[in-house]
Structure formats: structure tokens, C-alpha cells
């Protein structure tokens, strides 16, 4: 009845009002069609790639023809193309799904694979059911929210965060981090755990959770050092590394096999979680693990058991993307993306060196070149900068607390294989105009600053003469 929920709505509204007053209110927004994409996670631009789209359409057309003729290829011809029919344990399984898992496992050098509807469900399902009473989960303080949700549902006795900077390569150390952690480093925590009797003799399991590529900072974990630390402090082989490769699959390693494969750590990492919604350009997730672990997840992972399985269209999308990677067709796109990464960092670093915006706490980029397509531009005014860039035709997003720790707010630039050097120049020019506006406001009276800001905003910046453009 109208008005019956007013009391609850009033309470919820007050919570939202408080969040809005703190500048943290989230809203759903549509991306303008005329904006250059520097925001989405589709790093290889595969979702808009004509070859991938053509392969998927042909696969769907073939499936329709098979259904019409009643023939069998990989699965039941009576199965719906649009819907899966239920959970994997009931009516949602198929030979096609199982053959796809076999293909994925072989490509990534894993014993087995288990598909989930998303990487979020994969992380949550894995962490919620595997750690038992007495076990310990040690996790990067900047680990994804899905791991946190899985840990909350797990029966592990302890959950211990460690400092993110402790698993980064030396040239990305604390001096270049925006967030100074109060947590101990991974080595310190593992050293303390090794002194515990049950942990030291191998009776207690320790799960170490990290990401391959971090989507907010764009840094890459030093997985070799993580594996060495686990071997050193947990010699009883009761340390199990879990790597979330949602953002590194498709980007790192030969043909995009991921960071674990790039570093040849397949036998030292217990489980990997891959997401298909980023560089892979489709949707879904998978856990790479042992056959026994796969069977265990089928029996105990609630995010698999109690949800409708992926449809044929989703499975086919994943299949054609893997065919694209396996064939090597993605390699030129990865090489082009790598060129853009270095070019963007040079342009941003040159901009900061020229304008010195850090003097007014306006803007900062890391001195060390990024190894990933995610480049954070740290600023005390992320919303204002992102709005200015969007109005200039470049879609970037503000990233603020609680998504990132307070004091490390930034605008995140996500590069894609479909981007060009000219687009990067345009984005850098928009950022430069904004910095000039901010500098004018902080160094001159308000009225003069506003006039300068309007003049700068209206200026057309010629970027055609910029140097060091990559040959694309």
C-alpha cells in the first residue's frame, strides 16, 4: 500500500543523505556515445573486435541450424540457446560447458577448471567453502571485495591483512605509494605464523590471497617473491596461494595466459580465479585448480550450487575468445597496448614535470612506468578532474574512498587496444587545461581565477605537434 514503507524509506534516505554529504554517493550513469573510452576494463577491445563478433555470430547461427535439424554436436539439441535451464547440478550442465573447461585448463596449464557465472562468484565460492576451522587466510589489504565476502562466509579462524606494498617489486616501493599502510608485510606475518605450533607442523592451513594485476593502482604483484616467502616460512607445504587474475588474464603472459603462466608458477600457485569481463571482452569467471578441488567446489561452493548456470550464448562467447587467443590473433593488439602504456606514462610524466601540479596537491603520477593498462592519476579533486575530462570528450572515472583508501583518491585511466596516440594526446591536453585552471584558482583572487578558468576551458589545444608518438 502507498506510504506503508515510508518509515523505512526515511531511514534509508538519511543514510544516503549522509553518504552524499561525504561525497561518496554512487549513481548509475550512462556513458556518452561520443566520449573516447579511457574507463572500461576491456583492455584488448575484444568485445568490439569484428573478427571475434563474426566468429560468435557464426557460432550462434550454426547452433540455430543444429537445433532446427535436431542434430547433436557437443550438446543436447533440445537445450535452449537463450537459457541454461537451471544450475549446473540440475539441468544447467552440458558437454559443451565441460569441453570448454577442459580447453581453458589446458590453455592455462592447469589440471582442471570450473566455470562460474562471474569472477565475483568464483572468488566468493572458493573462499567461503575451502578454508576450515583453524585455518588462516592472509590477504592483501587491497584485495577485491569478492574475496572479502568469501572470507566473511568462511569458517577460517583468522583473517589477517598484509601491506600491499610488501608484495610489489622494489621500484614500486613505499616511496612511490599514495597509501601508507599500518599493516605488517607479508614476510612479517608469515614469519609470525610459522612460530605457531599447529601452523609450523602443517596441521593448520594458510591461504594467501593476492591479485595478479590490481585494477585501482595498476601495479603487478611480485608473485615469485610471494611464492618464495610461502616456501620459506611454511616448509610443511601448508601454504596455499590464491591469485585473482581477473585483470591480468589476456594481458600478461604468452598469448594472454596470465601472470602465473608468465612467471611459470603453475605448480606453486594452488588456485587461480580468472574473470572474462575485462580483457577477454565477454562475461563469466573460472577457477583453475586440481581435479579434487574442482569436485569439492561442485559439492560445497554455494555460488555454483544455488545459481542458474551460464547460457549457451555466454559459453560460446568465452569459447570464441579463447580460440582468438590460442590462434595468436590477439598478439598484435597486446603489443599495441604495451606501446600505448609507455607512451601515456611519458606524456603524463612530461606534463607533471612541466606544470609541477604537485606543488598545490593538484595532481601526481608515479615516476615508475606502468606495466599495465591501468594508470592512476592521483589528485585531491578526482570528481572535478573526471568531470572536466568527460566534458572534453574523454571518459575517465573518479575513484574515491571507500573503493580506495582515504588519501589515495585518483582518476583512473584505462587504456585499450582500440585507443590511439592522438586520443591520448587529447586526454593529456584536457588534463593540462584543468591543472592550469586549478593553479590559477589557488594563486590568484577567486574572480580572476574564474575568468582564467573560463578562458582555458574554451581554448582549443593543438596536440598534433607533440613529440615521441608511437608508430602505430
CSV table of C-alpha atoms in Angstrom, one decimal:
chain,number,residue,atom,x,y,z
A,1,UNK,CA,0.0,0.0,0.0
A,2,UNK,CA,1.2,3.6,-0.7
A,3,UNK,CA,3.1,5.0,2.2
A,4,UNK,CA,3.5,1.7,4.1
A,5,UNK,CA,7.3,1.7,3.7
A,6,UNK,CA,7.7,5.4,4.4
A,7,UNK,CA,9.3,4.8,7.8
A,8,UNK,CA,12.0,2.5,6.3
A,9,UNK,CA,12.5,4.8,3.3
A,10,UNK,CA,13.1,7.7,5.7
A,11,UNK,CA,15.8,5.7,7.4
A,12,UNK,CA,17.4,4.6,4.2
A,13,UNK,CA,17.1,8.2,2.8
A,14,UNK,CA,19.0,9.6,5.8
A,15,UNK,CA,21.8,7.1,5.2
A,16,UNK,CA,22.0,8.1,1.6
A,17,UNK,CA,22.0,11.8,2.6
A,18,UNK,CA,24.9,11.2,4.9
A,19,UNK,CA,26.8,9.4,2.2
A,20,UNK,CA,26.1,12.3,-0.2
A,21,UNK,CA,27.3,14.9,2.2
A,22,UNK,CA,30.6,13.0,2.5
A,23,UNK,CA,30.9,13.0,-1.3
A,24,UNK,CA,30.5,9.2,-1.6
A,25,UNK,CA,27.1,8.7,-3.1
A,26,UNK,CA,27.1,6.3,-6.0
A,27,UNK,CA,24.8,6.7,-9.0
A,28,UNK,CA,24.2,4.8,-12.2
A,29,UNK,CA,25.4,6.7,-15.3
A,30,UNK,CA,25.3,6.1,-19.0
A,31,UNK,CA,28.5,6.6,-20.9
A,32,UNK,CA,28.0,9.3,-23.6
A,33,UNK,CA,28.3,7.8,-27.1
A,34,UNK,CA,30.7,10.5,-28.3
A,35,UNK,CA,33.3,10.0,-25.5
A,36,UNK,CA,36.6,8.3,-26.0
A,37,UNK,CA,36.8,5.3,-23.7
A,38,UNK,CA,39.5,5.5,-21.1
A,39,UNK,CA,37.3,3.9,-18.4
A,40,UNK,CA,36.2,0.4,-19.2
A,41,UNK,CA,38.1,-2.7,-18.4
A,42,UNK,CA,38.0,-4.1,-21.9
A,43,UNK,CA,41.8,-3.7,-22.4
A,44,UNK,CA,42.1,-5.6,-25.6
A,45,UNK,CA,38.9,-4.2,-27.1
A,46,UNK,CA,37.7,-7.7,-28.0
A,47,UNK,CA,34.0,-7.0,-27.4
A,48,UNK,CA,34.1,-4.6,-30.4
A,49,UNK,CA,36.5,-6.6,-32.5
A,50,UNK,CA,35.0,-7.5,-35.8
A,51,UNK,CA,36.7,-10.9,-36.1
A,52,UNK,CA,35.5,-12.0,-32.6
A,53,UNK,CA,32.0,-10.7,-33.3
A,54,UNK,CA,31.9,-12.6,-36.7
A,55,UNK,CA,33.0,-15.8,-35.1
A,56,UNK,CA,30.4,-15.5,-32.4
A,57,UNK,CA,27.6,-14.8,-34.9
A,58,UNK,CA,28.7,-17.8,-37.0
A,59,UNK,CA,28.7,-20.0,-33.9
A,60,UNK,CA,25.2,-18.9,-32.9
A,61,UNK,CA,23.9,-19.4,-36.5
A,62,UNK,CA,25.3,-22.9,-36.5
A,63,UNK,CA,23.7,-23.6,-33.3
A,64,UNK,CA,20.3,-22.5,-34.6
A,65,UNK,CA,20.7,-24.7,-37.6
A,66,UNK,CA,21.7,-27.6,-35.5
A,67,UNK,CA,18.6,-27.2,-33.4
A,68,UNK,CA,16.4,-26.9,-36.4
A,69,UNK,CA,17.8,-30.2,-37.9
A,70,UNK,CA,17.8,-31.9,-34.5
A,71,UNK,CA,21.5,-32.9,-34.8
A,72,UNK,CA,23.9,-33.4,-32.0
A,73,UNK,CA,27.4,-31.9,-32.0
A,74,UNK,CA,28.6,-31.0,-28.5
A,75,UNK,CA,25.3,-30.9,-26.5
A,76,UNK,CA,21.6,-31.7,-26.4
A,77,UNK,CA,19.9,-30.2,-29.5
A,78,UNK,CA,16.8,-29.6,-27.4
A,79,UNK,CA,18.7,-27.3,-25.0
A,80,UNK,CA,17.7,-23.7,-25.1
A,81,UNK,CA,20.1,-21.2,-26.7
A,82,UNK,CA,19.0,-18.3,-24.6
A,83,UNK,CA,18.5,-20.1,-21.2
A,84,UNK,CA,20.5,-22.8,-19.4
A,85,UNK,CA,17.6,-24.5,-17.7
A,86,UNK,CA,18.9,-24.4,-14.2
A,87,UNK,CA,22.0,-24.8,-12.0
A,88,UNK,CA,25.0,-27.0,-13.1
A,89,UNK,CA,23.9,-29.7,-10.7
A,90,UNK,CA,20.4,-29.9,-12.0
A,91,UNK,CA,19.6,-29.1,-15.7
A,92,UNK,CA,22.3,-26.5,-16.5
A,93,UNK,CA,25.3,-28.7,-17.3
A,94,UNK,CA,26.3,-29.7,-20.8
A,95,UNK,CA,29.1,-31.5,-22.7
A,96,UNK,CA,29.9,-28.1,-24.2
A,97,UNK,CA,30.5,-26.5,-20.8
A,98,UNK,CA,32.7,-29.4,-19.8
A,99,UNK,CA,34.7,-29.3,-23.0
A,100,UNK,CA,35.2,-25.5,-22.6
A,101,UNK,CA,36.5,-26.1,-19.1
A,102,UNK,CA,39.0,-28.6,-20.5
A,103,UNK,CA,40.1,-26.2,-23.2
A,104,UNK,CA,40.6,-23.4,-20.6
A,105,UNK,CA,42.5,-25.6,-18.2
A,106,UNK,CA,44.9,-26.8,-21.0
A,107,UNK,CA,45.5,-23.2,-22.2
A,108,UNK,CA,46.5,-22.0,-18.7
A,109,UNK,CA,48.5,-25.1,-17.8
A,110,UNK,CA,46.0,-26.2,-15.0
A,111,UNK,CA,44.8,-29.6,-14.1
A,112,UNK,CA,41.2,-28.6,-14.1
A,113,UNK,CA,38.8,-25.7,-14.4
A,114,UNK,CA,35.3,-24.9,-13.1
A,115,UNK,CA,33.2,-22.2,-14.6
A,116,UNK,CA,31.2,-19.7,-12.6
A,117,UNK,CA,28.7,-17.0,-13.7
A,118,UNK,CA,31.3,-14.3,-12.7
A,119,UNK,CA,34.7,-13.9,-11.2
A,120,UNK,CA,33.0,-12.4,-8.2
A,121,UNK,CA,31.0,-15.7,-7.7
A,122,UNK,CA,34.2,-17.7,-8.3
A,123,UNK,CA,36.2,-15.8,-5.6
A,124,UNK,CA,33.3,-15.9,-3.1
A,125,UNK,CA,32.5,-19.6,-3.7
A,126,UNK,CA,36.2,-20.6,-3.4
A,127,UNK,CA,37.0,-18.6,-0.2
A,128,UNK,CA,33.7,-19.4,1.5
A,129,UNK,CA,33.9,-23.2,1.4
A,130,UNK,CA,37.6,-24.3,1.3
A,131,UNK,CA,39.2,-22.8,4.5
A,132,UNK,CA,38.1,-24.8,7.5
A,133,UNK,CA,38.0,-24.1,11.3
A,134,UNK,CA,41.5,-23.4,12.5
A,135,UNK,CA,42.8,-22.3,9.1
A,136,UNK,CA,44.2,-18.8,8.4
A,137,UNK,CA,43.6,-16.5,5.5
A,138,UNK,CA,46.3,-14.0,4.8
A,139,UNK,CA,45.2,-11.4,2.3
A,140,UNK,CA,46.4,-8.2,0.6
A,141,UNK,CA,44.8,-5.2,2.2
A,142,UNK,CA,43.8,-4.0,-1.3
A,143,UNK,CA,42.2,-7.4,-2.4
A,144,UNK,CA,38.9,-7.3,-4.3
A,145,UNK,CA,35.6,-7.1,-2.4
A,146,UNK,CA,34.6,-10.6,-3.6
A,147,UNK,CA,37.5,-12.1,-1.6
A,148,UNK,CA,36.3,-10.2,1.4
A,149,UNK,CA,32.8,-11.5,1.0
A,150,UNK,CA,34.1,-15.1,0.6
A,151,UNK,CA,36.2,-14.7,3.8
A,152,UNK,CA,33.2,-13.5,5.8
A,153,UNK,CA,31.3,-16.6,4.9
A,154,UNK,CA,34.2,-19.0,5.5
A,155,UNK,CA,34.9,-20.9,8.7
A,156,UNK,CA,38.5,-19.8,8.9
A,157,UNK,CA,39.6,-18.9,12.4
A,158,UNK,CA,41.7,-15.9,11.4
A,159,UNK,CA,41.8,-13.4,8.6
A,160,UNK,CA,45.0,-11.3,8.5
A,161,UNK,CA,45.6,-8.4,6.1
A,162,UNK,CA,49.1,-7.5,5.0
A,163,UNK,CA,50.5,-4.3,3.5
A,164,UNK,CA,50.0,-4.1,-0.3
A,165,UNK,CA,53.5,-2.5,-0.8
A,166,UNK,CA,55.1,-5.6,0.7
A,167,UNK,CA,54.4,-7.7,-2.4
A,168,UNK,CA,55.4,-5.1,-5.0
A,169,UNK,CA,58.7,-5.0,-6.9
A,170,UNK,CA,61.4,-2.8,-5.3
A,171,UNK,CA,61.0,0.0,-7.9
A,172,UNK,CA,57.3,0.4,-6.8
A,173,UNK,CA,58.1,0.6,-3.1
A,174,UNK,CA,56.7,2.7,-0.4
A,175,UNK,CA,58.3,6.0,-1.6
A,176,UNK,CA,56.0,5.9,-4.7
A,177,UNK,CA,52.8,4.8,-3.0
A,178,UNK,CA,49.9,7.1,-2.2
A,179,UNK,CA,48.7,4.9,0.7
A,180,UNK,CA,50.9,4.3,3.7
A,181,UNK,CA,49.8,1.1,5.3
A,182,UNK,CA,49.6,0.3,9.0
A,183,UNK,CA,49.6,-3.4,8.3
A,184,UNK,CA,52.6,-5.7,8.6
A,185,UNK,CA,54.2,-7.0,5.5
A,186,UNK,CA,53.6,-10.5,4.1
A,187,UNK,CA,57.0,-11.7,5.3
A,188,UNK,CA,56.4,-10.5,8.9
A,189,UNK,CA,53.0,-12.2,9.1
A,190,UNK,CA,54.2,-15.5,7.6
A,191,UNK,CA,57.2,-15.4,10.0
A,192,UNK,CA,54.9,-15.0,13.0
A,193,UNK,CA,52.6,-17.7,11.8
A,194,UNK,CA,55.5,-20.1,11.3
A,195,UNK,CA,56.2,-19.9,15.1
A,196,UNK,CA,52.7,-21.2,15.8
A,197,UNK,CA,52.9,-24.9,16.7
A,198,UNK,CA,49.9,-26.0,14.6
A,199,UNK,CA,50.9,-23.9,11.6
A,200,UNK,CA,54.6,-24.9,11.9
A,201,UNK,CA,53.8,-28.6,11.8
A,202,UNK,CA,51.4,-28.3,9.0
A,203,UNK,CA,48.1,-29.0,10.8
A,204,UNK,CA,46.7,-25.6,10.1
A,205,UNK,CA,46.4,-24.4,6.5
A,206,UNK,CA,47.3,-20.9,5.5
A,207,UNK,CA,45.7,-19.4,2.4
A,208,UNK,CA,47.5,-16.4,0.9
A,209,UNK,CA,45.3,-14.2,-1.4
A,210,UNK,CA,46.7,-11.7,-3.9
A,211,UNK,CA,45.8,-10.3,-7.2
A,212,UNK,CA,47.9,-10.5,-10.3
A,213,UNK,CA,47.1,-7.0,-11.6
A,214,UNK,CA,45.4,-4.5,-9.3
A,215,UNK,CA,42.6,-2.7,-11.1
A,216,UNK,CA,42.8,0.5,-9.0
A,217,UNK,CA,46.6,1.1,-8.8
A,218,UNK,CA,47.6,-0.8,-12.0
A,219,UNK,CA,50.5,-2.4,-10.3
A,220,UNK,CA,51.6,-6.1,-10.7
A,221,UNK,CA,52.3,-8.4,-7.8
A,222,UNK,CA,55.8,-9.9,-7.4
A,223,UNK,CA,54.4,-13.4,-7.4
A,224,UNK,CA,57.9,-15.0,-7.4
A,225,UNK,CA,58.7,-13.3,-4.1
A,226,UNK,CA,55.3,-14.3,-2.7
A,227,UNK,CA,55.9,-17.9,-3.6
A,228,UNK,CA,59.4,-17.9,-2.2
A,229,UNK,CA,58.1,-16.4,1.1
A,230,UNK,CA,55.5,-19.1,1.4
A,231,UNK,CA,58.0,-21.8,0.8
A,232,UNK,CA,60.4,-20.3,3.3
A,233,UNK,CA,58.1,-19.8,6.2
A,234,UNK,CA,55.7,-22.7,5.6
A,235,UNK,CA,58.0,-25.6,4.7
A,236,UNK,CA,55.4,-28.1,5.7
A,237,UNK,CA,53.6,-27.3,2.4
A,238,UNK,CA,50.5,-26.0,4.2
A,239,UNK,CA,50.6,-22.6,2.5
A,240,UNK,CA,48.2,-22.2,-0.5
A,241,UNK,CA,48.5,-19.3,-2.8
A,242,UNK,CA,45.3,-18.0,-4.5
A,243,UNK,CA,45.8,-15.5,-7.3
A,244,UNK,CA,42.9,-13.4,-8.7
A,245,UNK,CA,43.8,-12.9,-12.3
A,246,UNK,CA,40.6,-11.2,-13.4
A,247,UNK,CA,42.6,-8.2,-14.7
A,248,UNK,CA,45.8,-10.0,-15.7
A,249,UNK,CA,44.4,-12.7,-17.9
A,250,UNK,CA,44.5,-11.7,-21.6
A,251,UNK,CA,47.2,-9.1,-20.8
A,252,UNK,CA,50.1,-10.9,-19.2
A,253,UNK,CA,52.0,-14.0,-20.4
A,254,UNK,CA,52.3,-15.6,-23.8
A,255,UNK,CA,49.1,-15.2,-25.7
A,256,UNK,CA,47.5,-13.7,-22.6
A,257,UNK,CA,47.7,-16.8,-20.4
A,258,UNK,CA,48.1,-14.6,-17.3
A,259,UNK,CA,50.8,-13.6,-14.8
A,260,UNK,CA,51.1,-17.1,-13.2
A,261,UNK,CA,51.9,-18.6,-16.6
A,262,UNK,CA,54.2,-15.7,-17.5
A,263,UNK,CA,56.3,-16.4,-14.3
A,264,UNK,CA,56.0,-20.3,-14.7
A,265,UNK,CA,54.3,-20.6,-11.3
A,266,UNK,CA,51.6,-23.0,-12.3
A,267,UNK,CA,52.9,-25.7,-9.9
A,268,UNK,CA,53.4,-23.2,-7.0
A,269,UNK,CA,50.0,-21.4,-7.1
A,270,UNK,CA,47.2,-23.5,-5.6
A,271,UNK,CA,44.3,-21.8,-7.3
A,272,UNK,CA,43.7,-19.1,-9.8
A,273,UNK,CA,40.5,-17.1,-10.4
A,274,UNK,CA,40.1,-15.7,-13.9
A,275,UNK,CA,37.5,-13.2,-15.0
A,276,UNK,CA,36.2,-12.9,-18.6
A,277,UNK,CA,34.7,-9.4,-18.2
A,278,UNK,CA,37.9,-7.5,-18.6
A,279,UNK,CA,40.5,-8.0,-21.3
A,280,UNK,CA,38.6,-11.1,-22.5
A,281,UNK,CA,35.7,-9.0,-23.5
A,282,UNK,CA,32.8,-11.2,-22.5
A,283,UNK,CA,31.4,-12.4,-19.1
A,284,UNK,CA,31.9,-15.1,-16.5
A,285,UNK,CA,34.6,-16.5,-14.4
A,286,UNK,CA,36.5,-19.7,-13.8
A,287,UNK,CA,38.6,-21.3,-11.0
A,288,UNK,CA,41.7,-23.1,-12.2
A,289,UNK,CA,42.7,-25.8,-9.7
A,290,UNK,CA,43.2,-29.5,-9.1
A,291,UNK,CA,40.6,-32.1,-10.1
A,292,UNK,CA,40.0,-32.8,-6.4
A,293,UNK,CA,39.4,-29.1,-5.6
A,294,UNK,CA,37.1,-28.9,-8.6
A,295,UNK,CA,35.0,-31.8,-7.3
A,296,UNK,CA,35.0,-30.2,-3.8
A,297,UNK,CA,33.7,-26.9,-5.2
A,298,UNK,CA,30.9,-28.7,-7.1
A,299,UNK,CA,29.8,-30.1,-3.8
A,300,UNK,CA,30.3,-27.1,-1.5
A,301,UNK,CA,30.5,-23.8,-3.4
A,302,UNK,CA,27.2,-22.2,-2.8
A,303,UNK,CA,27.7,-19.6,-5.6
A,304,UNK,CA,27.8,-22.6,-8.0
A,305,UNK,CA,25.2,-24.8,-6.5
A,306,UNK,CA,22.4,-22.3,-6.0
A,307,UNK,CA,22.6,-20.2,-9.1
A,308,UNK,CA,21.5,-20.7,-12.7
A,309,UNK,CA,24.4,-21.7,-14.9
A,310,UNK,CA,25.7,-19.8,-17.9
A,311,UNK,CA,23.7,-19.8,-21.1
A,312,UNK,CA,24.9,-21.2,-24.4
A,313,UNK,CA,25.5,-17.7,-25.7
A,314,UNK,CA,27.8,-16.9,-22.7
A,315,UNK,CA,29.7,-20.2,-23.2
A,316,UNK,CA,30.0,-19.6,-26.9
A,317,UNK,CA,31.4,-16.0,-26.3
A,318,UNK,CA,34.1,-17.4,-24.0
A,319,UNK,CA,34.9,-20.2,-26.5
A,320,UNK,CA,35.4,-17.9,-29.5
A,321,UNK,CA,37.6,-15.5,-27.4
A,322,UNK,CA,39.8,-18.4,-26.4
A,323,UNK,CA,40.0,-19.5,-30.0
A,324,UNK,CA,41.1,-16.0,-30.8
A,325,UNK,CA,43.8,-16.0,-28.1
A,326,UNK,CA,45.0,-19.6,-28.9
A,327,UNK,CA,45.4,-18.7,-32.6
A,328,UNK,CA,47.7,-15.8,-31.7
A,329,UNK,CA,45.5,-13.2,-33.3
A,330,UNK,CA,45.5,-11.1,-30.1
A,331,UNK,CA,49.2,-10.7,-30.1
A,332,UNK,CA,49.3,-7.5,-32.3
A,333,UNK,CA,46.7,-6.0,-30.0
A,334,UNK,CA,48.7,-6.7,-26.9
A,335,UNK,CA,51.8,-5.3,-28.5
A,336,UNK,CA,50.0,-2.1,-29.5
A,337,UNK,CA,48.5,-1.8,-26.0
A,338,UNK,CA,52.0,-2.1,-24.5
A,339,UNK,CA,53.2,0.7,-26.7
A,340,UNK,CA,50.3,2.9,-25.6
A,341,UNK,CA,51.1,2.2,-22.0
A,342,UNK,CA,54.6,3.5,-22.2
A,343,UNK,CA,53.5,6.4,-24.4
A,344,UNK,CA,50.8,7.5,-21.9
A,345,UNK,CA,53.2,7.4,-19.0
A,346,UNK,CA,55.7,9.5,-20.8
A,347,UNK,CA,53.1,12.1,-21.7
A,348,UNK,CA,51.7,12.3,-18.2
A,349,UNK,CA,55.1,12.5,-16.6
A,350,UNK,CA,56.2,15.2,-19.0
A,351,UNK,CA,53.0,17.2,-18.2
A,352,UNK,CA,53.7,16.9,-14.4
A,353,UNK,CA,57.4,17.9,-14.9
A,354,UNK,CA,56.3,20.9,-17.0
A,355,UNK,CA,53.5,22.2,-14.8
A,356,UNK,CA,54.6,20.9,-11.4
A,357,UNK,CA,51.0,20.5,-10.2
A,358,UNK,CA,52.1,18.6,-7.1
A,359,UNK,CA,53.1,21.9,-5.6
A,360,UNK,CA,49.4,22.6,-5.0
A,361,UNK,CA,48.5,18.9,-4.3
A,362,UNK,CA,46.6,19.0,-7.6
A,363,UNK,CA,47.9,16.1,-9.5
A,364,UNK,CA,50.5,13.4,-9.3
A,365,UNK,CA,51.6,10.4,-11.4
A,366,UNK,CA,54.1,7.7,-10.4
A,367,UNK,CA,57.6,8.1,-11.6
A,368,UNK,CA,57.9,4.5,-12.5
A,369,UNK,CA,56.4,3.5,-15.8
A,370,UNK,CA,53.3,1.3,-15.5
A,371,UNK,CA,53.4,-2.3,-16.6
A,372,UNK,CA,49.7,-2.5,-17.0
A,373,UNK,CA,46.9,-0.6,-19.0
A,374,UNK,CA,45.7,0.9,-15.7
A,375,UNK,CA,47.3,4.2,-14.9
A,376,UNK,CA,46.2,6.1,-11.8
A,377,UNK,CA,46.3,9.9,-11.8
A,378,UNK,CA,46.3,10.9,-8.1
A,379,UNK,CA,44.5,14.1,-7.3
A,380,UNK,CA,42.8,15.7,-4.3
A,381,UNK,CA,40.0,16.6,-6.7
A,382,UNK,CA,39.1,13.4,-8.6
A,383,UNK,CA,35.5,14.3,-9.3
A,384,UNK,CA,36.3,17.7,-10.7
A,385,UNK,CA,39.1,16.4,-13.0
A,386,UNK,CA,37.0,13.5,-14.3
A,387,UNK,CA,34.0,15.8,-15.0
A,388,UNK,CA,36.3,18.2,-16.9
A,389,UNK,CA,37.7,15.3,-19.0
A,390,UNK,CA,34.3,14.0,-19.7
A,391,UNK,CA,33.1,17.4,-20.9
A,392,UNK,CA,36.2,17.5,-23.1
A,393,UNK,CA,35.1,14.1,-24.7
A,394,UNK,CA,37.3,11.7,-22.7
A,395,UNK,CA,35.6,9.2,-20.4
A,396,UNK,CA,37.6,8.7,-17.2
A,397,UNK,CA,36.1,7.9,-13.8
A,398,UNK,CA,36.9,9.3,-10.3
A,399,UNK,CA,37.9,6.6,-7.8
A,400,UNK,CA,37.4,7.7,-4.2
A,401,UNK,CA,37.1,6.2,-0.7
A,402,UNK,CA,35.9,3.6,0.3
A,403,UNK,CA,36.8,2.0,-3.1
A,404,UNK,CA,40.4,3.1,-2.4
A,405,UNK,CA,41.9,4.1,0.9
A,406,UNK,CA,41.3,7.6,2.0
A,407,UNK,CA,44.1,9.9,0.9
A,408,UNK,CA,44.7,7.9,-2.3
A,409,UNK,CA,41.9,9.2,-4.4
A,410,UNK,CA,42.5,9.3,-8.1
A,411,UNK,CA,41.2,9.4,-11.6
A,412,UNK,CA,41.9,6.1,-13.3
A,413,UNK,CA,43.0,5.9,-16.9
A,414,UNK,CA,42.3,2.5,-18.5
A,415,UNK,CA,43.9,2.0,-21.9
A,416,UNK,CA,42.6,-0.2,-24.7
A,417,UNK,CA,44.0,-1.7,-27.8
A,418,UNK,CA,41.5,0.4,-29.8
A,419,UNK,CA,42.9,3.7,-28.4
A,420,UNK,CA,45.3,5.8,-30.4
A,421,UNK,CA,48.2,8.1,-29.6
A,422,UNK,CA,46.1,11.1,-30.8
A,423,UNK,CA,43.4,10.2,-28.3
A,424,UNK,CA,46.0,10.0,-25.5
A,425,UNK,CA,47.3,13.4,-26.6
A,426,UNK,CA,43.8,14.8,-26.4
A,427,UNK,CA,43.3,13.4,-22.9
A,428,UNK,CA,46.6,14.8,-21.7
A,429,UNK,CA,45.7,18.2,-23.1
A,430,UNK,CA,42.4,18.2,-21.3
A,431,UNK,CA,44.2,17.3,-18.0
A,432,UNK,CA,46.7,20.1,-18.7
A,433,UNK,CA,43.9,22.7,-19.1
A,434,UNK,CA,42.3,21.5,-15.9
A,435,UNK,CA,45.6,21.8,-14.0
A,436,UNK,CA,46.1,25.3,-15.3
A,437,UNK,CA,42.6,26.2,-14.1
A,438,UNK,CA,43.3,24.8,-10.7
A,439,UNK,CA,46.6,26.5,-10.4
A,440,UNK,CA,45.0,29.9,-11.4
A,441,UNK,CA,42.3,29.5,-8.7
A,442,UNK,CA,44.9,28.7,-6.0
A,443,UNK,CA,47.3,31.5,-6.9
A,444,UNK,CA,45.0,34.4,-7.8
A,445,UNK,CA,41.9,36.0,-6.4
A,446,UNK,CA,38.7,34.0,-7.0
A,447,UNK,CA,37.3,36.3,-9.6
A,448,UNK,CA,40.5,36.3,-11.7
A,449,UNK,CA,40.8,32.6,-11.3
A,450,UNK,CA,37.3,32.0,-12.6
A,451,UNK,CA,37.9,34.2,-15.6
A,452,UNK,CA,41.2,32.4,-16.4
A,453,UNK,CA,39.3,29.1,-16.0
A,454,UNK,CA,36.7,30.0,-18.5
A,455,UNK,CA,39.3,31.2,-21.0
A,456,UNK,CA,41.3,28.0,-20.6
A,457,UNK,CA,38.2,25.8,-20.8
A,458,UNK,CA,37.3,27.5,-24.1
A,459,UNK,CA,40.8,27.2,-25.5
A,460,UNK,CA,41.4,24.7,-28.3
A,461,UNK,CA,44.8,22.9,-27.7
A,462,UNK,CA,46.7,21.7,-30.7
A,463,UNK,CA,48.3,18.4,-29.8
A,464,UNK,CA,49.4,17.5,-33.3
A,465,UNK,CA,53.0,18.7,-32.7
A,466,UNK,CA,53.7,16.6,-29.6
A,467,UNK,CA,56.8,14.5,-29.9
A,468,UNK,CA,57.6,10.8,-29.3
A,469,UNK,CA,54.3,9.5,-30.6
A,470,UNK,CA,54.5,5.7,-31.0
A,471,UNK,CA,54.5,4.3,-34.5
A,472,UNK,CA,51.1,2.7,-34.6
